[in-house]
Amino acid sequence: MPQLHAAAAVLLLAAAEALSTTTTPRAITGAWPQAFPAKDLCSNCGLCKTDVGIASVTDSCAFIGDGMARAEGLEERVHGRSRAYDASNLDEAYFGVHDEILLARGNVGGAQWTGVATGIALAWLEAGEVDAVVVAGSSEDGFGSPEPVLCRTKEDVLRGRRVKPSLCPSLAILDQVRDDASIKRLLFCGVGCSVQALRGINKGDPVKALNLDELYVLGTHCVDNSPTPEAAKKFVSTLPGVGEERADDVLAYEFMADFRVHARLRGSDEEETVKPAYMTLPPSIGVPSIAPSCFSCFDYTNGLADVVVGYMGAPFDAKRDEMTTAPLMVTVRNERGRRMLDTAVASGRVEILQRGGVGGRELPSTGDRRSITVKTVQGDSMVKTLLEPDFVAGNQGAPPFVANILADVIARTLPTGLEFARYSIDYHYIRNQLFCDDRMGTRATRHVPSYARAICEPYAEDVEALKNPPPPEPSPLWYLVFGGRFQR
Ligand SMILES: Cc1cc2nc3c(=O)[nH]c(=O)nc-3n(C[C@H](O)[C@H](O)[C@H](O)COP(=O)(O)OP(=O)(O)OC[C@H]3O[C@@H](n4cnc5c(N)ncnc54)[C@H](O)[C@@H]3O)c2cc1C
Ligand code: SF4
Ligand code: SF4
């Protein structure tokens, strides 16, 4: 009889094992994006490339189910409270939960701007506050595939410098983090969609799932990322002054407040910068250069990070400033973010230029975004592609001479500082709301966060007019010929 019991136990164990191997979700290894749950809306955040992450995908992915709206429910857990805003004060609808918005400058060479992000990460690691840091590195210089780097040293962290201009599977490293007993305190650096997915793991308790004691998150703003390095390279090839022949020399580029793309290129001795006007770009390059996920993204300001670095709300003087000298905007969301920034300042890696208080209300800000936002949306070839089935975007940009004059004129009419940030957010959220309505149908109501709807609300009539333009006014010739005979 004891042998019988033993045999039954072995059988039971084998059955349990078989069951567990068939029910335990496993990392996806198939082709991107087809094999991923969010399909072509997948931002390749890397969560599904891990065993620990895939188990939470339905509760964490920013592009399935409640999608981007789900993050609002995590704010209280992460920051201790959710966003406070109403129609008369939209500061936190725009910039998320925060204690303060300020201007800062880093002193890390070879960074995207001045290295505030890398400076904070370095200082936090060097102060011994974390055992490891995750940054977005690259398989090679230039347009190599972005990939997560698990950093233990200063040299590792420096690999995160500069924006790798395409989707990075930053979370693909999470199994390694979970299985490494020496990592108990982690700093994760990433963009909004990956931060949302990370925070959502294990029903909002990633610390436990990853066997950590502490998790710190340093975010950057992020918008309009390219789906692949090839798409990003194709985009820069269309820039006058770059072209196909110099595309591989591009080290960094940004869409700037002077209505020009600033591209920094590897020169024979030192870096060179070209600044073609936006209008020199062929309109047809817009849609293929932006991943579908980024057309459905409403987390430009990275609402679930502890502290966030970006440039859109920092003043930029086109006559005096370069990316490598200009101020950056830092949003401190909570006490953890405050400690990280203070440590970077104390170590001398980051300098605070101006404190802006809640909403950045004490920072420079001029102009009124409203009418320029409407004009931008109305004239945007990507919006037209969405709204007008017969619209075909042109494949020729304006001649540089004309485009330069236009850029100078337009730049003078644009808002600056924090109002420029609101303008940029308004344009992107209106455009992306249109994209989601078109692509997701009724699921758009679940996906779009309520703060984004509050931002788009004041433009409701303008957007409706775009969707349903009034019939064209009859021309004077029409009246001459028909004399108003067909009027009702
Ligand atoms: C795709 C993208 C688009 C952006 N667009 C805007 C914008 O329109 N407006 C705005 O205000 N700010 C934008 N930012 C943020 C802006 O570029 C930051 O202000 C800047 O990176 C910080 O400058 P820095 O010199 O401090 O960065 P660095 O010190 O050079 O550090 C760069 C940081 O970015 C991370 N990173 C690099 N590439 C990627 C990637 N592909 N995915 C995820 N993380 C990455 C690195 O891990 C590192 O932490 C964008 C960032 C990204 C990644
Ligand atoms: S966005 Fe991230 S979580 Fe969502 S399907 Fe893609 S890899 Fe998975
Ligand atoms: S724009 Fe949004 S979806 Fe696209 S990479 Fe950035 S955070 Fe992710």
Coordinates of C-alpha atoms and ligand atoms in Angstrom, one line a residue:
M1 CA 0.0 0.0 0.0
P2 CA 2.7 2.6 0.8
Q3 CA 4.1 2.0 -2.8
L4 CA 0.6 2.8 -4.2
H5 CA 0.4 6.0 -2.2
A6 CA 3.9 7.0 -3.5
A7 CA 2.9 6.2 -7.1
A8 CA -0.3 8.3 -6.7
A9 CA 1.7 11.2 -5.2
V10 CA 4.2 11.1 -8.2
L11 CA 1.3 11.1 -10.6
L12 CA -0.4 14.0 -8.8
L13 CA 2.9 15.9 -8.8
A14 CA 3.4 15.3 -12.5
A15 CA -0.2 16.4 -13.2
A16 CA 0.3 19.6 -11.1
E17 CA 3.5 20.4 -12.9
A18 CA 1.9 19.8 -16.3
L19 CA -1.0 22.1 -15.3
S20 CA 1.4 24.8 -14.0
T21 CA 3.5 24.8 -17.2
T22 CA 0.4 25.1 -19.3
T23 CA -1.2 27.9 -17.1
T24 CA 1.9 30.0 -16.1
P25 CA 2.1 32.7 -18.7
R26 CA 5.4 32.9 -20.5
A27 CA 7.2 35.8 -22.1
I28 CA 6.3 36.4 -25.7
T29 CA 9.1 35.6 -28.1
G30 CA 7.1 36.0 -31.4
A31 CA 7.2 38.8 -34.0
W32 CA 6.4 42.3 -32.9
P33 CA 3.8 43.7 -33.0
Q34 CA 1.6 40.8 -34.3
A35 CA 2.3 38.4 -31.4
F36 CA 1.7 41.0 -28.7
P37 CA -1.7 41.6 -27.0
A38 CA -2.0 45.2 -28.1
K39 CA -1.2 44.3 -31.7
D40 CA -0.3 47.3 -33.8
L41 CA -1.0 49.7 -30.9
C42 CA 1.8 48.0 -28.9
S43 CA 4.5 50.5 -27.8
N44 CA 7.0 47.6 -27.4
C45 CA 7.4 48.6 -23.7
G46 CA 9.0 45.2 -23.0
L47 CA 6.5 44.0 -20.3
C48 CA 5.3 41.1 -22.5
K49 CA 8.9 40.0 -23.0
T50 CA 9.2 38.9 -19.4
D51 CA 7.5 36.2 -17.4
V52 CA 6.9 38.5 -14.4
G53 CA 5.3 41.1 -16.6
I54 CA 3.2 39.1 -19.0
A55 CA 1.3 37.7 -15.9
S56 CA -0.1 41.3 -15.4
V57 CA -0.5 42.4 -19.0
T58 CA -4.3 42.8 -18.9
D59 CA -4.1 45.0 -15.8
S60 CA -0.9 46.9 -16.9
C61 CA -0.7 47.5 -20.6
A62 CA -1.4 51.1 -21.6
F63 CA -3.1 50.0 -24.8
I64 CA -5.6 47.3 -24.0
G65 CA -8.8 47.4 -21.9
D66 CA -8.9 50.7 -20.0
G67 CA -5.5 51.5 -21.5
M68 CA -4.2 55.0 -20.7
A69 CA -7.1 55.8 -18.3
R70 CA -6.0 53.0 -15.9
A71 CA -3.0 55.0 -14.7
E72 CA -5.3 57.6 -13.1
G73 CA -6.4 54.9 -10.7
L74 CA -2.7 54.3 -9.6
E75 CA -1.9 57.9 -8.8
E76 CA -3.1 57.8 -5.3
R77 CA -1.1 54.6 -4.6
V78 CA 2.1 56.1 -6.1
H79 CA 1.9 59.7 -5.1
G80 CA -0.5 59.6 -2.1
R81 CA -3.2 61.5 -4.0
S82 CA -4.7 61.8 -7.4
R83 CA -4.7 64.9 -9.7
A84 CA -6.5 67.9 -8.4
Y85 CA -8.0 70.0 -11.2
D86 CA -11.1 71.7 -12.4
A87 CA -12.2 73.8 -15.4
S88 CA -10.7 76.9 -13.7
N89 CA -7.4 75.4 -12.9
L90 CA -6.1 72.6 -15.2
D91 CA -2.4 72.7 -13.9
E92 CA -2.5 69.0 -12.8
A93 CA -4.6 67.9 -15.8
Y94 CA -1.6 69.1 -17.8
F95 CA 1.4 68.3 -15.7
G96 CA 0.1 65.5 -13.4
V97 CA 0.3 65.3 -9.6
H98 CA 3.2 67.5 -8.4
D99 CA 4.7 69.6 -5.7
E100 CA 6.7 71.9 -7.9
I101 CA 7.8 72.6 -11.5
L102 CA 11.2 74.2 -11.9
L103 CA 14.0 74.9 -14.4
A104 CA 17.3 73.2 -14.2
R105 CA 20.5 72.5 -16.1
G106 CA 22.8 69.5 -16.0
N107 CA 26.5 69.2 -16.7
V108 CA 26.7 65.8 -18.3
G109 CA 28.5 66.0 -21.7
G110 CA 27.1 63.9 -24.6
A111 CA 23.6 64.1 -23.3
Q112 CA 20.4 64.9 -25.2
W113 CA 20.3 68.4 -23.7
T114 CA 22.4 69.1 -20.6
G115 CA 22.0 65.7 -19.0
V116 CA 19.6 66.5 -16.1
A117 CA 18.1 63.0 -16.5
T118 CA 21.5 61.2 -16.5
G119 CA 22.8 63.5 -13.7
I120 CA 19.9 62.5 -11.4
A121 CA 20.4 58.8 -12.2
L122 CA 24.2 59.0 -11.6
A123 CA 23.8 60.9 -8.3
W124 CA 21.2 58.5 -7.0
L125 CA 23.4 55.5 -7.8
E126 CA 26.6 57.1 -6.5
A127 CA 24.9 58.1 -3.3
G128 CA 24.3 54.4 -2.7
E129 CA 20.5 55.0 -2.6
V130 CA 20.0 52.1 -5.2
D131 CA 21.7 48.9 -6.1
A132 CA 21.0 49.2 -9.8
V133 CA 19.5 51.6 -12.5
V134 CA 17.7 50.8 -15.7
V135 CA 18.3 53.2 -18.6
A136 CA 17.6 53.1 -22.3
G137 CA 20.8 52.3 -24.1
S138 CA 21.4 51.3 -27.7
S139 CA 22.9 48.3 -29.5
E140 CA 25.2 50.8 -31.3
D141 CA 25.6 54.5 -31.8
G142 CA 23.1 56.5 -33.9
F143 CA 20.1 54.5 -34.9
G144 CA 20.9 51.1 -33.4
S145 CA 18.0 49.4 -31.6
P146 CA 17.2 50.9 -28.3
E147 CA 17.5 48.3 -25.5
P148 CA 17.4 48.4 -21.7
V149 CA 20.7 48.5 -19.8
L150 CA 20.8 47.2 -16.2
C151 CA 23.5 49.6 -14.7
R152 CA 25.7 49.0 -11.7
T153 CA 28.4 51.6 -12.6
K154 CA 28.7 55.2 -13.8
E155 CA 29.9 54.0 -17.2
D156 CA 26.7 51.9 -17.5
V157 CA 24.5 54.8 -16.6
L158 CA 26.2 57.0 -19.2
R159 CA 24.9 54.6 -21.9
G160 CA 21.5 56.1 -21.3
R161 CA 22.6 59.5 -22.5
R162 CA 20.7 60.9 -25.5
V163 CA 17.3 60.0 -26.8
K164 CA 17.3 56.8 -28.9
P165 CA 14.5 58.0 -31.2
S166 CA 12.4 54.8 -31.4
L167 CA 10.4 52.5 -29.1
C168 CA 12.5 50.9 -26.4
P169 CA 11.5 47.7 -24.7
S170 CA 12.7 49.1 -21.3
L171 CA 10.8 46.6 -19.2
A172 CA 12.3 43.5 -21.0
I173 CA 14.9 43.5 -18.2
L174 CA 12.5 42.8 -15.4
D175 CA 13.0 39.0 -15.0
Q176 CA 16.7 39.7 -14.6
V177 CA 15.9 42.3 -11.8
R178 CA 13.5 39.9 -10.1
D179 CA 16.0 37.0 -10.1
D180 CA 19.0 39.0 -8.9
A181 CA 19.1 38.8 -5.1
S182 CA 21.6 41.7 -5.0
I183 CA 19.1 44.1 -6.4
K184 CA 16.7 45.3 -3.6
R185 CA 16.5 49.0 -4.5
L186 CA 16.0 49.9 -8.2
L187 CA 15.9 53.2 -10.1
F188 CA 13.9 52.8 -13.4
C189 CA 14.3 55.5 -16.0
G190 CA 11.7 55.5 -18.7
V191 CA 8.9 57.0 -20.7
G192 CA 5.2 57.2 -19.7
C193 CA 3.9 54.0 -21.4
S194 CA 6.6 51.8 -19.8
V195 CA 6.2 53.5 -16.4
Q196 CA 2.5 52.9 -16.5
A197 CA 3.0 49.2 -17.3
L198 CA 5.6 48.9 -14.6
R199 CA 3.4 50.5 -11.9
G200 CA 0.5 48.2 -12.8
I201 CA 2.4 44.9 -12.3
N202 CA 0.9 42.6 -9.7
K203 CA -2.3 44.7 -9.2
G204 CA -0.2 47.8 -8.5
D205 CA 2.5 46.2 -6.4
P206 CA 5.6 45.8 -8.6
V207 CA 7.9 46.0 -5.6
K208 CA 6.7 42.6 -4.3
A209 CA 6.6 41.0 -7.7
L210 CA 10.2 42.0 -8.4
N211 CA 11.5 41.0 -5.0
L212 CA 12.4 44.6 -4.3
D213 CA 12.4 46.8 -1.2
E214 CA 12.3 50.1 -3.0
L215 CA 11.4 51.3 -6.5
Y216 CA 12.3 54.8 -7.7
V217 CA 11.1 56.1 -11.1
L218 CA 12.8 58.9 -13.1
G219 CA 10.7 59.8 -16.2
T220 CA 11.2 61.9 -19.3
H221 CA 8.4 63.6 -21.2
C222 CA 7.7 61.7 -24.4
V223 CA 5.7 62.2 -27.5
D224 CA 5.6 61.0 -31.2
N225 CA 8.3 58.3 -30.9
S226 CA 9.2 56.4 -34.0
P227 CA 8.1 52.7 -34.3
T228 CA 11.6 51.5 -35.4
P229 CA 15.1 52.8 -35.8
E230 CA 14.6 52.5 -39.6
A231 CA 11.6 54.8 -39.5
A232 CA 13.6 57.3 -37.4
K233 CA 16.4 57.2 -39.9
K234 CA 14.1 57.7 -42.8
F235 CA 12.7 60.7 -41.1
V236 CA 16.0 62.4 -40.5
S237 CA 17.0 61.6 -44.1
T238 CA 14.3 64.1 -45.3
L239 CA 15.9 67.0 -43.3
P240 CA 17.6 69.5 -45.5
G241 CA 21.3 69.6 -44.4
V242 CA 21.1 65.9 -43.4
G243 CA 19.8 63.8 -46.3
E244 CA 20.4 60.1 -46.8
E245 CA 24.1 60.7 -47.0
R246 CA 24.4 62.1 -43.5
A247 CA 21.6 60.3 -41.7
D248 CA 24.0 58.0 -39.8
D249 CA 25.8 61.0 -38.4
V250 CA 22.8 62.3 -36.5
L251 CA 23.4 62.1 -32.8
A252 CA 20.2 63.9 -31.5
Y253 CA 17.3 65.8 -32.9
E254 CA 14.3 67.6 -31.4
F255 CA 11.2 69.6 -32.5
M256 CA 11.9 73.0 -31.1
A257 CA 9.8 76.0 -30.1
D258 CA 11.4 78.1 -32.9
F259 CA 9.4 75.9 -35.4
R260 CA 12.6 74.2 -36.5
V261 CA 14.0 70.7 -36.1
H262 CA 17.4 71.0 -34.4
A263 CA 19.6 68.1 -35.5
R264 CA 23.1 67.6 -34.0
L265 CA 25.5 65.7 -36.3
R266 CA 28.8 64.1 -35.8
G267 CA 31.3 66.3 -37.6
S268 CA 34.9 65.7 -38.6
D269 CA 36.2 67.6 -35.5
E270 CA 33.2 68.5 -33.4
E271 CA 29.4 68.3 -33.5
E272 CA 27.6 70.3 -36.1
T273 CA 23.9 71.5 -35.8
V274 CA 21.4 72.0 -38.6
K275 CA 18.1 73.7 -38.0
P276 CA 15.7 73.3 -40.9
A277 CA 12.2 74.8 -40.6
Y278 CA 9.3 72.4 -39.9
M279 CA 7.8 73.3 -43.3
T280 CA 10.7 71.9 -45.2
L281 CA 9.6 68.4 -44.2
P282 CA 7.5 66.6 -46.7
P283 CA 4.0 66.2 -45.1
S284 CA 3.9 62.5 -46.1
I285 CA 6.8 61.7 -43.7
G286 CA 4.7 62.5 -40.6
V287 CA 2.4 59.4 -40.2
P288 CA 5.0 56.7 -40.9
S289 CA 7.5 58.3 -38.5
I290 CA 5.2 58.0 -35.5
A291 CA 4.3 54.7 -33.9
P292 CA 0.5 54.0 -33.7
S293 CA 0.9 53.6 -29.9
C294 CA 2.1 57.2 -29.8
F295 CA -0.9 58.4 -31.7
S296 CA -3.0 56.9 -28.9
C297 CA -0.9 58.2 -26.0
F298 CA -2.0 60.7 -23.4
D299 CA 0.9 60.4 -21.0
Y300 CA 3.2 63.1 -22.5
T301 CA 4.2 64.3 -19.0
N302 CA 4.8 60.8 -17.5
G303 CA 2.2 61.0 -14.7
L304 CA 3.4 58.0 -12.6
A305 CA 7.1 58.8 -12.4
D306 CA 8.5 60.3 -9.1
V307 CA 10.3 63.1 -10.9
V308 CA 10.2 64.0 -14.7
V309 CA 12.6 65.8 -17.0
G310 CA 11.5 67.5 -20.3
Y311 CA 12.0 70.6 -22.3
M312 CA 8.6 71.7 -23.6
G313 CA 7.9 74.2 -20.8
A314 CA 11.4 75.6 -20.5
P315 CA 12.1 79.0 -22.2
F316 CA 14.2 78.7 -25.3
D317 CA 15.8 81.8 -26.8
A318 CA 16.5 80.9 -30.4
K319 CA 19.2 83.6 -30.8
R320 CA 21.1 82.5 -27.7
D321 CA 20.3 79.0 -26.7
E322 CA 21.3 75.6 -28.0
M323 CA 20.1 72.2 -26.8
T324 CA 23.4 71.8 -25.0
T325 CA 23.0 74.9 -22.9
A326 CA 19.2 75.6 -22.6
P327 CA 17.3 75.1 -19.4
L328 CA 15.2 72.0 -18.9
M329 CA 11.9 71.6 -17.1
V330 CA 11.7 69.3 -14.0
T331 CA 8.4 68.2 -12.4
V332 CA 8.8 67.0 -8.8
R333 CA 5.8 64.7 -8.1
N334 CA 6.5 63.4 -4.6
E335 CA 8.9 63.1 -1.7
R336 CA 11.0 60.3 -3.5
G337 CA 11.4 62.5 -6.5
R338 CA 12.3 65.5 -4.3
R339 CA 15.1 63.5 -2.6
M340 CA 16.4 62.3 -6.0
L341 CA 16.6 65.9 -7.3
D342 CA 18.1 67.2 -4.1
T343 CA 20.8 64.6 -4.2
A344 CA 21.7 65.5 -7.8
V345 CA 21.9 69.2 -6.8
A346 CA 24.0 68.4 -3.7
S347 CA 26.4 66.3 -5.8
G348 CA 26.9 69.2 -8.3
R349 CA 25.5 67.2 -11.2
V350 CA 22.4 69.4 -11.6
E351 CA 21.9 73.1 -11.0
I352 CA 18.5 74.6 -10.2
L353 CA 18.0 77.8 -12.3
Q354 CA 14.6 78.9 -11.2
R355 CA 11.9 77.5 -8.8
G356 CA 8.4 77.7 -10.2
G357 CA 6.1 76.5 -7.4
V358 CA 2.9 74.6 -8.0
G359 CA 1.9 74.6 -11.7
G360 CA 5.2 76.3 -12.5
R361 CA 3.2 79.5 -12.1
E362 CA 6.4 81.5 -11.2
L363 CA 8.2 80.4 -14.4
P364 CA 8.3 82.4 -17.7
S365 CA 5.2 82.0 -19.7
T366 CA 3.8 84.3 -22.5
G367 CA 1.0 84.3 -25.0
D368 CA -2.3 82.6 -25.4
R369 CA -2.3 79.1 -26.9
R370 CA -5.9 78.8 -27.9
S371 CA -6.2 80.2 -31.4
I372 CA -2.8 78.9 -32.5
T373 CA -3.7 75.4 -31.3
V374 CA -6.9 75.5 -33.4
K375 CA -4.9 76.7 -36.4
T376 CA -2.3 73.9 -35.9
V377 CA -4.9 71.2 -35.7
Q378 CA -6.7 72.6 -38.7
G379 CA -3.6 72.7 -40.9
D380 CA -2.0 69.5 -39.7
S381 CA -1.6 66.9 -42.5
M382 CA -1.8 64.0 -40.0
V383 CA -5.2 65.3 -38.7
K384 CA -6.3 65.6 -42.3
T385 CA -5.2 62.0 -43.0
L386 CA -7.5 60.9 -40.2
L387 CA -10.5 63.0 -41.1
E388 CA -10.5 63.2 -44.8
P389 CA -10.6 59.7 -46.5
D390 CA -9.4 61.1 -49.8
F391 CA -6.6 63.2 -48.4
V392 CA -3.1 62.4 -49.7
A393 CA -0.3 64.1 -47.9
G394 CA 2.2 65.8 -50.2
N395 CA 5.7 64.4 -50.6
Q396 CA 7.4 67.8 -51.1
G397 CA 8.3 70.2 -48.3
A398 CA 8.3 74.0 -48.8
P399 CA 11.6 75.4 -50.3
P400 CA 14.0 76.2 -47.5
F401 CA 14.0 80.0 -48.3
V402 CA 10.2 80.2 -48.0
A403 CA 10.0 77.8 -45.0
N404 CA 12.7 79.8 -43.1
I405 CA 10.7 83.0 -43.4
L406 CA 7.5 81.3 -42.4
A407 CA 9.2 79.7 -39.4
D408 CA 10.5 83.1 -38.2
V409 CA 7.1 84.7 -38.6
I410 CA 5.2 81.8 -36.9
A411 CA 7.8 81.5 -34.0
R412 CA 7.1 85.1 -33.1
T413 CA 3.4 84.4 -32.8
L414 CA 3.8 81.3 -30.6
P415 CA 3.4 81.2 -26.9
T416 CA 6.6 80.6 -24.8
G417 CA 7.6 78.8 -21.7
L418 CA 4.8 77.0 -19.8
E419 CA 2.1 78.3 -22.2
F420 CA 4.1 76.6 -25.1
A421 CA 4.0 73.4 -23.1
R422 CA 0.2 73.7 -22.8
Y423 CA 0.0 74.4 -26.6
S424 CA 2.0 71.3 -27.4
I425 CA -0.1 69.1 -25.0
D426 CA -3.4 70.5 -26.4
Y427 CA -2.3 69.8 -30.0
H428 CA -1.2 66.3 -29.3
Y429 CA -4.2 65.3 -27.1
I430 CA -6.7 66.7 -29.6
R431 CA -5.0 64.9 -32.5
N432 CA -4.7 61.6 -30.5
Q433 CA -8.3 61.8 -29.3
L434 CA -9.3 61.9 -33.0
F435 CA -7.0 59.0 -33.8
C436 CA -8.5 56.9 -30.9
D437 CA -12.1 57.8 -31.9
D438 CA -11.2 56.6 -35.4
R439 CA -9.3 53.5 -34.5
M440 CA -11.0 52.3 -31.3
G441 CA -14.6 53.3 -31.7
T442 CA -16.4 53.1 -28.4
R443 CA -13.4 51.7 -26.6
A444 CA -11.9 55.2 -26.9
T445 CA -14.2 56.3 -24.1
R446 CA -12.5 53.8 -21.8
H447 CA -9.0 54.4 -23.0
V448 CA -8.7 58.3 -22.9
P449 CA -8.0 59.5 -19.4
S450 CA -10.4 62.1 -17.9
Y451 CA -7.7 64.7 -17.5
A452 CA -7.0 64.5 -21.3
R453 CA -10.8 64.9 -21.9
A454 CA -10.8 68.0 -19.7
I455 CA -7.9 69.5 -21.7
C456 CA -9.7 68.8 -25.0
E457 CA -13.1 69.9 -23.8
P458 CA -12.6 73.7 -24.5
Y459 CA -11.9 72.8 -28.1
A460 CA -15.0 70.6 -28.6
E461 CA -16.8 73.0 -31.0
D462 CA -13.7 73.5 -33.1
V463 CA -13.1 69.8 -33.3
E464 CA -16.8 69.2 -34.2
A465 CA -16.5 71.8 -37.0
L466 CA -13.4 69.9 -38.3
K467 CA -15.2 66.6 -38.3
N468 CA -18.3 68.1 -40.0
P469 CA -17.3 71.0 -42.1
P470 CA -20.2 73.2 -43.2
P471 CA -21.0 72.9 -47.0
P472 CA -18.8 75.2 -49.0
E473 CA -20.1 78.8 -49.4
P474 CA -21.5 79.2 -53.0
S475 CA -19.1 81.3 -55.0
P476 CA -20.1 84.7 -56.5
L477 CA -20.1 83.0 -59.9
W478 CA -22.7 80.5 -58.7
Y479 CA -25.0 83.5 -57.7
L480 CA -24.5 85.1 -61.1
V481 CA -25.4 81.9 -63.0
F482 CA -28.3 80.7 -60.9
G483 CA -29.4 83.9 -59.2
G484 CA -30.3 82.1 -56.0
R485 CA -32.9 80.0 -57.7
F486 CA -32.1 76.9 -55.7
Q487 CA -32.3 78.6 -52.3
R488 CA -34.8 77.0 -49.9
Ligands
LIG1 C1 11.1 59.5 -27.7 C2 11.2 60.7 -26.9 C3 10.5 61.9 -27.2 C4 10.6 63.0 -26.5 N1 9.9 64.1 -26.8 C5 9.8 65.2 -26.0 C6 9.0 66.3 -26.3 O1 8.3 66.4 -27.4 N2 8.9 67.4 -25.4 C7 9.6 67.3 -24.2 O2 9.5 68.3 -23.4 N3 10.4 66.3 -24.0 C8 10.5 65.3 -24.8 N4 11.3 64.2 -24.5 C9 12.2 64.3 -23.4 C10 13.4 65.1 -23.7 O3 14.1 64.7 -24.8 C11 14.1 65.1 -22.3 O4 14.0 66.4 -21.8 C12 15.6 64.8 -22.4 O5 15.8 63.4 -22.8 C13 16.2 65.0 -21.1 O6 17.3 65.6 -21.5 P1 18.6 65.2 -20.8 O7 19.8 65.9 -21.4 O8 18.4 65.4 -19.3 O9 18.7 63.6 -21.1 P2 19.9 62.6 -21.0 O10 20.7 62.9 -19.8 O11 20.6 62.5 -22.3 O12 19.1 61.2 -20.7 C14 18.2 60.7 -21.7 C15 17.2 59.8 -20.9 O13 16.3 59.3 -21.8 C16 16.2 57.9 -21.7 N5 15.8 57.4 -23.1 C17 16.6 57.6 -24.2 N6 16.0 57.1 -25.3 C18 14.9 56.5 -24.8 C19 13.8 55.8 -25.4 N7 13.8 55.5 -26.7 N8 12.8 55.3 -24.7 C20 12.8 55.5 -23.3 N9 13.8 56.2 -22.7 C21 14.8 56.7 -23.4 C22 17.5 57.4 -21.2 O14 17.3 56.2 -20.4 C23 17.9 58.6 -20.3 O15 17.3 58.4 -19.0 C24 11.3 63.0 -25.3 C25 12.0 61.9 -24.9 C26 12.0 60.7 -25.6 C27 12.7 59.5 -25.2
SF4_2 S1 2.6 47.8 -24.9 FE1 3.8 46.6 -23.5 S2 2.3 45.6 -22.2 FE2 1.2 46.3 -24.0 S3 1.2 44.6 -25.5 FE3 3.0 45.9 -25.9 S4 4.7 45.0 -24.8 FE4 2.8 44.2 -23.9
SF4_3 S1 4.6 58.7 -27.0 FE1 3.6 57.6 -25.3 S2 3.3 55.5 -26.3 FE2 4.9 56.6 -27.5 S3 6.8 55.9 -26.6 FE3 6.3 57.8 -25.7 S4 5.2 57.3 -23.8 FE4 5.2 55.5 -25.1

